[in-house]
Amino acid sequence: MTETLEQVRPRKPSDEPMVDIYTEDGSIRPDFLALVGAAIADRDILFLRHDVARLHESELGDLIAALLPEQRIALISLLGDDFDMTALTEVDEAIRLEIFEQIPNDKIAEAIGDLDSDDAVYILEDLDEEDREEILAQLPFTERVRLRRALDYPESSAGRRMQTEFVAVPPFWTVGQTIDYMRNGEDLPERFSLIFVIDPTFKLLGAVDLDKILRTKRQVRIEEIMRDTSYPIPAEMDQEEAAQLFEQYDLLSAAVVDENNRLVGVLTIDDMVDVIHEEADEDIKRLAGVGDEELSDSVVSIARSRLPWLFVNLLTAALGASIIGLFDHSIEKMVALAVLMPIVSAIGGNAGTQTMTVSVRALATRELDIYNASRIIRREAGVGLANGLVLATVMGLVAGLWFGDYQLGCVFAVANIINFLVAALGGILIPLLLDRSGADPAVSSAVFVTALTDVCGFFSFLGIATWWFVLH
Amino acid sequence: MTETLEQVRPRKPSDEPMVDIYTEDGSIRPDFLALVGAAIADRDILFLRHDVARLHESELGDLIAALLPEQRIALISLLGDDFDMTALTEVDEAIRLEIFEQIPNDKIAEAIGDLDSDDAVYILEDLDEEDREEILAQLPFTERVRLRRALDYPESSAGRRMQTEFVAVPPFWTVGQTIDYMRNGEDLPERFSLIFVIDPTFKLLGAVDLDKILRTKRQVRIEEIMRDTSYPIPAEMDQEEAAQLFEQYDLLSAAVVDENNRLVGVLTIDDMVDVIHEEADEDIKRLAGVGDEELSDSVVSIARSRLPWLFVNLLTAALGASIIGLFDHSIEKMVALAVLMPIVSAIGGNAGTQTMTVSVRALATRELDIYNASRIIRREAGVGLANGLVLATVMGLVAGLWFGDYQLGCVFAVANIINFLVAALGGILIPLLLDRSGADPAVSSAVFVTALTDVCGFFSFLGIATWWFVLH
């Protein structure tokens, strides 16, 4: 496998080929980690500058996460100005805050001055207000104003994620002038793929793609080739909504404008990719009743964030148990009911979860809407009925044979068919209703669906059994 | 809300402002849909050309999905050459195949000839081989060869997703020559952000970003400003792995090379965004035991794909039931055990699912590795113990009061603490072991974790109760 890997994994670009720092499963290579650890212990600055400082920011971030806490601080202070602070945007918040506690604020201010504005905001927004103000106070005036403005926008808004560095030219410039401006330009952003066209008040007039500039003759005026800026994004827009626009319209970058349509920054696809990833992550975790936790969070904070969901589940489980309590005489007479009962609830819960997951996801990606909802409801009912019939037949047969009681098998089968239908309908209707009422279906669907299948499953199984064996 | 929306939702760029076709929850506006339906019925080609054909491909795709099947075909034939076939890459496979069944292969071939190669491959790969060959046979030679080559790469590989149109220049050209070439260039790709540098055999030598070209004087030679192509991607690499590279290194585009390092195509971030989305989607669905299904799939295909998982769950549920069967005499004597038993399994299952979801996700994003595994295992055990103690105390008190039996409350509490610990450890160790053994933890972790918590939960609760109340 290692040979294949070496062929397959691309090499980092640099003046001189560097070793691949990852093993094939994507973690830092132990031998590399040991080398770095030794170099830190020996204060081997040459090695650190040559083999660590030149890593890509995301590789450096992974390396920092793999080091011991005291090694992290030592590495950063050994590298000094050669340490790329951007790497700290790539590690978990808990690790970042732990590191910043050890570094004096004036050092942080110095490092933040070198960052792109979006990275600087990303780091500053997590700090407590006192530290943040102290750091901001040490920055040059224009930079401070820029960062303050971005930090004034609500958390998770486009204004927070935008880069305030961009290239903007007036509409009457020619392509030639624009190219010359870029050739001489000092304060251009590090990377850009779009040139904005603005009026003297920074009102956004349009945009020109770089390839368009390159395809056009020098004497042509910018206003002749500029296009409507595709989808200028209001700075207050939620980052998730902005990411959806990037995704739907295949944008590489987009202008961020204030309420007067004045250009204030630019959002780029690489930041939106992170947002798309985060949002998918959140959806997965919410479905399982896990909040916004990170791998480096402490036991206490994680235990506390997971507890409410467990409590809610305890309540719904107690509801299911109280249904069982109604039938305690039947169970006393026929203990097989107690043995089979958890199967009804487990299978019903699973069938409901399948439908619910598909529905929640389709709502999140906006695939499920008023045009197909009724068709999907019918389809899920069909799937529930079909799988219910197949599985209930098997379950009925097995239960009948297990307890040597074909009547029990029949009752078990009928209860399961009912529960499959309930699970299918609950699995789609509950997310739809939650969505319609403005709640996030990812957060609460699971509780309601499993409560529904538990209650209905226990009730139908024990109810039918009581009616058949006890009252009948 | 509607006012805010109108301000917030950006406008589609065009010669003339168009109406926003979406409602605020992201589905097609009913009035717009009605207009389009009427225009199709009236064969109002002017309206369709003006207000439908000019939609963005993704908007057109959403519109098609919202139309009735017969309206879709009518719209496509009414628009004829004005219909942008790319829109069909934006709809579900089932809808796409249904449409293609109604369109003669020579019409499809004509439309495919106008598409970017990646879109063409995306459409062709789903067709059955006969149709595909018939369509390919009608394409011009070079195009056919290009598409065949892409289709020869394995499904979901970088070679399938790449665009075979790219800009490549020799290293000895100057910036001026390159700009002139692009100004005159006829067969340039529609959009590009990177120029590749190749030798006469198409071996990849480097790349130049467009902004670099624009910042550099005309007489400078390309080889002086080219950089190592960051992360050339082997055509056989899985698209998921390629997307991870884009994400880690913030790439906008990357060269795709064959086994001899010859440039064969280019991957762009917009396609990788779709891959990132798909993969997150798959992870969410797999965790719930749902396969690769789409919203437009039929009842039969969905029922069939969900059935195996339900069967597996039936087996594990039966395993849990058989544990209960071991203690049927205890239950007969003390029916309260049957009432409380499902609570143990529900809460244990939930606690296990929380830990498991976090672990599976951290493995998928490569955050969980050998360096933090032991810390995370200890942390999860801590979280399980902490929440176990809190909840078990509550549960024990409630159960004790409910049945007026404090001893039962104690037994219930102890069993739950044990089960919380088992859930926490199982929730992390099972995904880790599956991952280590090469299996996809997302697919099978849930079965094992819930089976474990069920078996251990039932066994500890009924076992301790039997020992205490029956044997003691």
XYZ file of N, CA, C and O in Angstrom, chain B residues 68-183:
464
model
N -44.503 18.660 -14.175
C -44.999 17.297 -14.357
C -44.190 16.626 -15.462
O -43.693 17.304 -16.367
N -44.086 15.293 -15.436
C -43.256 14.599 -16.425
C -43.572 15.012 -17.878
O -42.662 15.267 -18.667
N -44.869 15.104 -18.226
C -45.174 15.428 -19.632
C -44.822 16.883 -19.959
O -44.437 17.205 -21.080
N -44.899 17.761 -18.938
C -44.511 19.158 -19.172
C -43.016 19.272 -19.432
O -42.578 20.106 -20.228
N -42.234 18.428 -18.740
C -40.774 18.483 -18.921
C -40.412 18.254 -20.391
O -39.658 19.018 -20.982
N -40.951 17.154 -20.935
C -40.640 16.812 -22.320
C -41.115 17.917 -23.259
O -40.393 18.332 -24.174
N -42.319 18.428 -23.007
C -42.873 19.475 -23.871
C -41.977 20.716 -23.829
O -41.662 21.303 -24.876
N -41.524 21.089 -22.617
C -40.660 22.266 -22.483
C -39.376 22.091 -23.273
O -38.962 22.978 -24.027
N -38.776 20.914 -23.127
C -37.497 20.682 -23.804
C -37.667 20.720 -25.312
O -36.864 21.327 -26.032
N -38.759 20.122 -25.828
C -38.904 20.123 -27.280
C -39.326 21.503 -27.787
O -38.925 21.910 -28.876
N -40.090 22.258 -26.995
C -40.461 23.613 -27.421
C -39.228 24.521 -27.492
O -39.078 25.311 -28.421
N -38.349 24.389 -26.510
C -37.165 25.254 -26.504
C -36.130 24.824 -27.533
O -35.360 25.640 -28.024
N -36.102 23.551 -27.845
C -35.165 23.077 -28.857
C -33.735 23.434 -28.512
O -33.272 23.162 -27.401
N -33.034 24.087 -29.442
C -31.634 24.431 -29.217
C -31.451 25.443 -28.102
O -30.342 25.617 -27.589
N -32.519 26.159 -27.743
C -32.391 27.137 -26.662
C -32.378 26.488 -25.288
O -32.160 27.162 -24.281
N -32.662 25.192 -25.248
C -32.659 24.516 -23.952
C -31.226 24.162 -23.561
O -30.521 23.504 -24.334
N -30.820 24.598 -22.361
C -29.459 24.324 -21.902
C -29.419 22.948 -21.233
O -29.856 22.774 -20.110
N -28.848 21.994 -21.964
C -28.816 20.611 -21.496
C -28.108 20.471 -20.144
O -28.333 19.507 -19.410
N -27.237 21.428 -19.826
C -26.529 21.378 -18.541
C -27.508 21.294 -17.381
O -27.197 20.725 -16.327
N -28.695 21.870 -17.564
C -29.694 21.840 -16.500
C -29.999 20.410 -16.074
O -30.335 20.157 -14.916
N -29.873 19.472 -17.023
C -30.198 18.090 -16.686
C -29.156 17.453 -15.763
O -29.404 16.410 -15.165
N -27.971 18.090 -15.639
C -27.009 17.574 -14.661
C -27.433 17.971 -13.251
O -26.859 17.512 -12.274
N -28.417 18.855 -13.155
C -28.819 19.376 -11.839
C -30.043 18.658 -11.274
O -30.486 18.960 -10.180
N -30.633 17.746 -12.055
C -31.818 17.040 -11.550
C -31.437 15.619 -11.134
O -30.373 15.112 -11.491
N -32.316 14.979 -10.385
C -32.090 13.600 -9.953
C -31.924 12.657 -11.143
O -32.531 12.861 -12.196
N -31.148 11.607 -10.914
C -30.903 10.634 -11.965
C -32.203 10.081 -12.543
O -32.347 9.942 -13.761
N -33.164 9.773 -11.677
C -34.401 9.148 -12.153
C -35.143 10.067 -13.130
O -35.653 9.617 -14.161
N -35.187 11.365 -12.803
C -35.851 12.316 -13.693
C -35.086 12.421 -15.009
O -35.663 12.427 -16.093
N -33.763 12.462 -14.904
C -32.933 12.592 -16.104
C -33.155 11.411 -17.038
O -33.359 11.582 -18.244
N -33.131 10.202 -16.478
C -33.278 9.020 -17.325
C -34.673 8.971 -17.952
O -34.828 8.598 -19.118
N -35.671 9.382 -17.186
C -37.042 9.407 -17.708
C -37.131 10.359 -18.904
O -37.789 10.060 -19.892
N -36.458 11.507 -18.776
C -36.474 12.476 -19.890
C -35.760 11.903 -21.106
O -36.251 11.985 -22.233
N -34.594 11.282 -20.869
C -33.823 10.777 -22.002
C -34.534 9.648 -22.742
O -34.300 9.435 -23.924
N -35.378 8.921 -22.011
C -36.137 7.876 -22.692
C -37.037 8.444 -23.775
O -37.381 7.766 -24.747
N -37.440 9.688 -23.588
C -38.394 10.309 -24.505
C -37.711 11.064 -25.641
O -38.375 11.511 -26.573
N -36.407 11.255 -25.519
C -35.716 12.050 -26.541
C -34.893 11.107 -27.414
O -34.185 10.252 -26.888
N -34.976 11.258 -28.749
C -34.181 10.385 -29.627
C -32.684 10.613 -29.407
O -32.251 11.725 -29.099
N -31.918 9.534 -29.554
C -30.484 9.593 -29.261
C -29.734 10.630 -30.091
O -28.763 11.221 -29.606
N -30.164 10.877 -31.340
C -29.408 11.856 -32.126
C -29.597 13.267 -31.588
O -28.693 14.094 -31.641
N -30.768 13.523 -31.026
C -30.984 14.838 -30.386
C -30.095 14.968 -29.156
O -29.512 16.017 -28.890
N -30.005 13.876 -28.385
C -29.148 13.906 -27.189
C -27.698 14.141 -27.600
O -26.992 14.958 -27.007
N -27.263 13.454 -28.653
C -25.884 13.590 -29.119
C -25.599 15.035 -29.495
O -24.543 15.594 -29.140
N -26.542 15.648 -30.173
C -26.385 17.037 -30.589
C -26.192 17.938 -29.360
O -25.308 18.786 -29.320
N -27.045 17.727 -28.376
C -26.994 18.560 -27.176
C -25.709 18.302 -26.400
O -25.081 19.230 -25.878
N -25.286 17.056 -26.343
C -24.087 16.716 -25.575
C -22.844 17.328 -26.203
O -21.899 17.705 -25.514
N -22.869 17.463 -27.525
C -21.755 18.082 -28.222
C -21.484 19.507 -27.740
O -20.354 19.995 -27.784
N -22.525 20.176 -27.242
C -22.361 21.564 -26.789
C -21.935 21.674 -25.335
O -21.633 22.770 -24.857
N -21.944 20.562 -24.606
C -21.657 20.637 -23.171
C -20.165 20.627 -22.882
O -19.371 20.161 -23.694
N -19.792 21.124 -21.697
C -18.434 20.908 -21.211
C -18.248 19.407 -21.016
O -19.198 18.688 -20.712
N -17.007 18.957 -21.153
C -16.792 17.517 -21.119
C -17.229 16.894 -19.788
O -17.752 15.789 -19.748
N -17.039 17.624 -18.674
C -17.416 17.021 -17.393
C -18.931 16.834 -17.291
O -19.409 15.824 -16.775
N -19.686 17.805 -17.822
C -21.143 17.663 -17.810
C -21.579 16.539 -18.742
O -22.491 15.770 -18.433
N -20.920 16.448 -19.897
C -21.257 15.391 -20.852
C -21.036 14.014 -20.230
O -21.883 13.120 -20.325
N -19.905 13.858 -19.552
C -19.603 12.568 -18.910
C -20.632 12.268 -17.815
O -21.105 11.146 -17.677
N -20.986 13.303 -17.073
C -21.942 13.137 -15.986
C -23.261 12.591 -16.507
O -23.905 11.746 -15.885
N -23.662 13.075 -17.680
C -24.917 12.603 -18.277
C -24.737 11.215 -18.885
O -25.557 10.320 -18.697
N -23.624 11.027 -19.612
C -23.410 9.763 -20.322
C -23.242 8.585 -19.367
O -23.680 7.472 -19.655
N -22.611 8.808 -18.208
C -22.256 7.667 -17.359
C -23.478 6.944 -16.796
O -23.407 5.786 -16.450
N -24.618 7.644 -16.736
C -25.821 7.005 -16.198
C -26.629 6.249 -17.251
O -27.506 5.451 -16.909
N -26.367 6.540 -18.523
C -27.153 5.888 -19.577
C -26.728 4.425 -19.718
O -25.623 4.056 -19.351
N -27.628 3.591 -20.284
C -27.183 2.213 -20.492
C -26.231 2.163 -21.678
O -26.181 3.062 -22.511
N -25.446 1.081 -21.722
C -24.314 1.076 -22.640
C -24.720 1.263 -24.099
O -24.056 1.969 -24.860
N -25.834 0.658 -24.464
C -26.283 0.731 -25.856
C -26.521 2.181 -26.266
O -25.997 2.659 -27.279
N -27.331 2.882 -25.455
C -27.610 4.288 -25.758
C -26.329 5.107 -25.785
O -26.126 5.958 -26.642
N -25.459 4.834 -24.798
C -24.230 5.605 -24.697
C -23.395 5.461 -25.965
O -22.909 6.444 -26.514
N -23.256 4.211 -26.426
C -22.453 3.980 -27.620
C -23.072 4.661 -28.837
O -22.379 5.242 -29.670
N -24.405 4.587 -28.926
C -25.091 5.213 -30.064
C -24.844 6.722 -30.074
O -24.619 7.319 -31.133
N -24.891 7.308 -28.891
C -24.688 8.757 -28.797
C -23.238 9.106 -29.104
O -22.956 10.011 -29.896
N -22.302 8.366 -28.513
C -20.881 8.639 -28.740
C -20.541 8.537 -30.223
O -19.767 9.339 -30.749
N -21.149 7.550 -30.905
C -20.848 7.318 -32.315
C -21.198 8.533 -33.167
O -20.617 8.743 -34.240
N -22.125 9.345 -32.695
C -22.547 10.491 -33.498
C -21.763 11.761 -33.200
O -22.024 12.804 -33.799
N -20.814 11.678 -32.264
C -20.046 12.877 -31.916
C -18.810 12.977 -32.799
O -18.326 11.971 -33.315
N -18.263 14.191 -32.962
C -17.028 14.347 -33.735
C -15.900 13.538 -33.098
O -15.907 13.331 -31.869
N -14.921 13.163 -33.900
C -13.887 12.238 -33.458
C -13.186 12.667 -32.167
O -13.155 11.924 -31.187
N -12.624 13.884 -32.142
C -11.830 14.292 -30.970
C -12.683 14.303 -29.717
O -12.246 13.878 -28.641
N -13.894 14.789 -29.873
C -14.794 14.829 -28.728
C -15.093 13.420 -28.214
O -15.098 13.160 -27.014
N -15.338 12.505 -29.188
C -15.655 11.128 -28.800
C -14.487 10.513 -28.023
O -14.667 9.868 -27.001
N -13.267 10.755 -28.539
C -12.080 10.194 -27.891
C -11.939 10.735 -26.467
O -11.726 9.986 -25.509
N -12.116 12.041 -26.343
C -12.022 12.678 -25.023
C -13.007 12.079 -24.029
O -12.666 11.764 -22.900
N -14.253 11.981 -24.476
C -15.289 11.492 -23.568
C -15.055 10.027 -23.225
O -15.215 9.613 -22.085
N -14.660 9.231 -24.249
C -14.389 7.805 -23.992
C -13.297 7.649 -22.965
O -13.377 6.798 -22.075
N -12.248 8.502 -23.099
C -11.146 8.395 -22.161
C -11.625 8.685 -20.732
O -11.307 7.957 -19.787
N -12.432 9.737 -20.599
C -12.943 10.066 -19.262
C -13.819 8.932 -18.736
O -13.744 8.560 -17.566
N -14.641 8.363 -19.634
C -15.544 7.292 -19.207
C -14.792 6.012 -18.872
O -15.310 5.144 -18.165
N -13.567 5.887 -19.400
C -12.761 4.698 -19.100
C -12.250 4.705 -17.664
O -11.921 3.661 -17.120
N -12.144 5.888 -17.072
C -11.683 5.930 -15.688
C -12.776 5.396 -14.777
O -13.952 5.459 -15.115
N -12.384 4.839 -13.617
C -13.400 4.225 -12.746
C -14.449 5.243 -12.294
O -14.178 6.444 -12.233
N -15.626 4.730 -11.989
C -16.693 5.577 -11.479
C -16.212 6.337 -10.242
O -15.433 5.806 -9.464
N -16.666 7.552 -10.091
C -16.301 8.385 -8.934
C -14.807 8.674 -8.844
O -14.311 9.000 -7.780
N -14.080 8.556 -9.960
C -12.663 8.919 -9.932
C -12.516 10.357 -10.417
O -13.434 10.932 -11.004
N -11.332 10.920 -10.161
C -11.043 12.271 -10.635
C -11.170 12.343 -12.159
O -11.635 13.334 -12.713
N -10.772 11.253 -12.847
C -10.839 11.223 -14.305
C -12.258 11.370 -14.826
O -12.484 11.899 -15.917
N -13.222 10.876 -14.054
C -14.624 11.021 -14.461
C -15.118 12.445 -14.282
O -15.965 12.923 -15.002
N -14.639 13.091 -13.249
C -15.162 14.421 -12.900
C -14.409 15.554 -13.588
O -14.821 16.688 -13.535
N -13.256 15.245 -14.220
C -12.429 16.321 -14.762
C -13.030 16.924 -16.013
O -13.861 16.337 -16.694
N -12.587 18.149 -16.308
C -12.928 18.785 -17.569
C -11.736 18.575 -18.471
O -10.589 18.770 -18.043
N -11.969 18.161 -19.715
C -10.810 17.911 -20.573
C -10.394 19.150 -21.353
O -9.418 19.127 -22.082
N -11.156 20.231 -21.210
C -10.738 21.496 -21.818
C -9.881 22.254 -20.813
O -10.269 22.420 -19.658
N -8.701 22.715 -21.242
C -7.845 23.519 -20.354
C -6.926 24.370 -21.203
O -6.815 24.173 -22.410
N -6.281 25.333 -20.553
C -5.326 26.187 -21.254
C -3.925 25.737 -20.851
O -3.599 25.699 -19.670
N -3.114 25.375 -21.830
C -1.752 24.940 -21.528
C -0.806 25.607 -22.508
O -1.101 25.705 -23.696
N 0.321 26.093 -22.002
C 1.292 26.782 -22.848
C 2.681 26.206 -22.603
O 2.930 25.615 -21.550
N 3.603 26.378 -23.564
C 4.979 25.910 -23.338
C 5.741 26.879 -22.433
O 5.408 28.063 -22.380
N 6.768 26.392 -21.744
C 7.474 27.202 -20.739
C 8.244 28.374 -21.332
O 8.512 29.343 -20.640
N 8.589 28.290 -22.646
C 9.441 29.339 -23.218
C 8.633 30.519 -23.732
O 9.198 31.492 -24.188
N 7.318 30.408 -23.687
C 6.498 31.559 -24.083
C 6.675 32.688 -23.078
O 6.955 32.464 -21.904
N 6.455 33.927 -23.571
C 6.464 35.053 -22.636
C 5.036 35.313 -22.168
O 4.070 34.796 -22.731
N 4.951 36.134 -21.124
C 3.640 36.543 -20.634
C 2.854 37.210 -21.769
O 1.660 36.956 -21.957
N 3.546 38.052 -22.554
C 2.881 38.742 -23.664
C 2.300 37.757 -24.663
O 1.130 37.867 -25.062
N 3.118 36.764 -25.061
C 2.642 35.747 -26.004
C 1.412 35.035 -25.458
O 0.454 34.761 -26.161
N 1.479 34.732 -24.169
C 0.384 34.009 -23.538
C -0.899 34.842 -23.564
O -1.982 34.344 -23.904
N -0.750 36.135 -23.221
C -1.932 37.002 -23.233
C -2.479 37.111 -24.659
O -3.687 37.014 -24.891
N -1.592 37.264 -25.647
C -2.053 37.364 -27.029
C -2.770 36.086 -27.461
O -3.800 36.133 -28.133
N -2.201 34.946 -27.047
C -2.825 33.663 -27.385
C -4.243 33.609 -26.831
O -5.183 33.185 -27.511
N -4.398 34.089 -25.621
C -5.734 34.039 -25.029
C -6.661 35.046 -25.681
O -7.857 34.805 -25.818
N -6.104 36.184 -26.104
C -6.951 37.186 -26.766
C -7.479 36.643 -28.082
O -8.598 36.960 -28.488
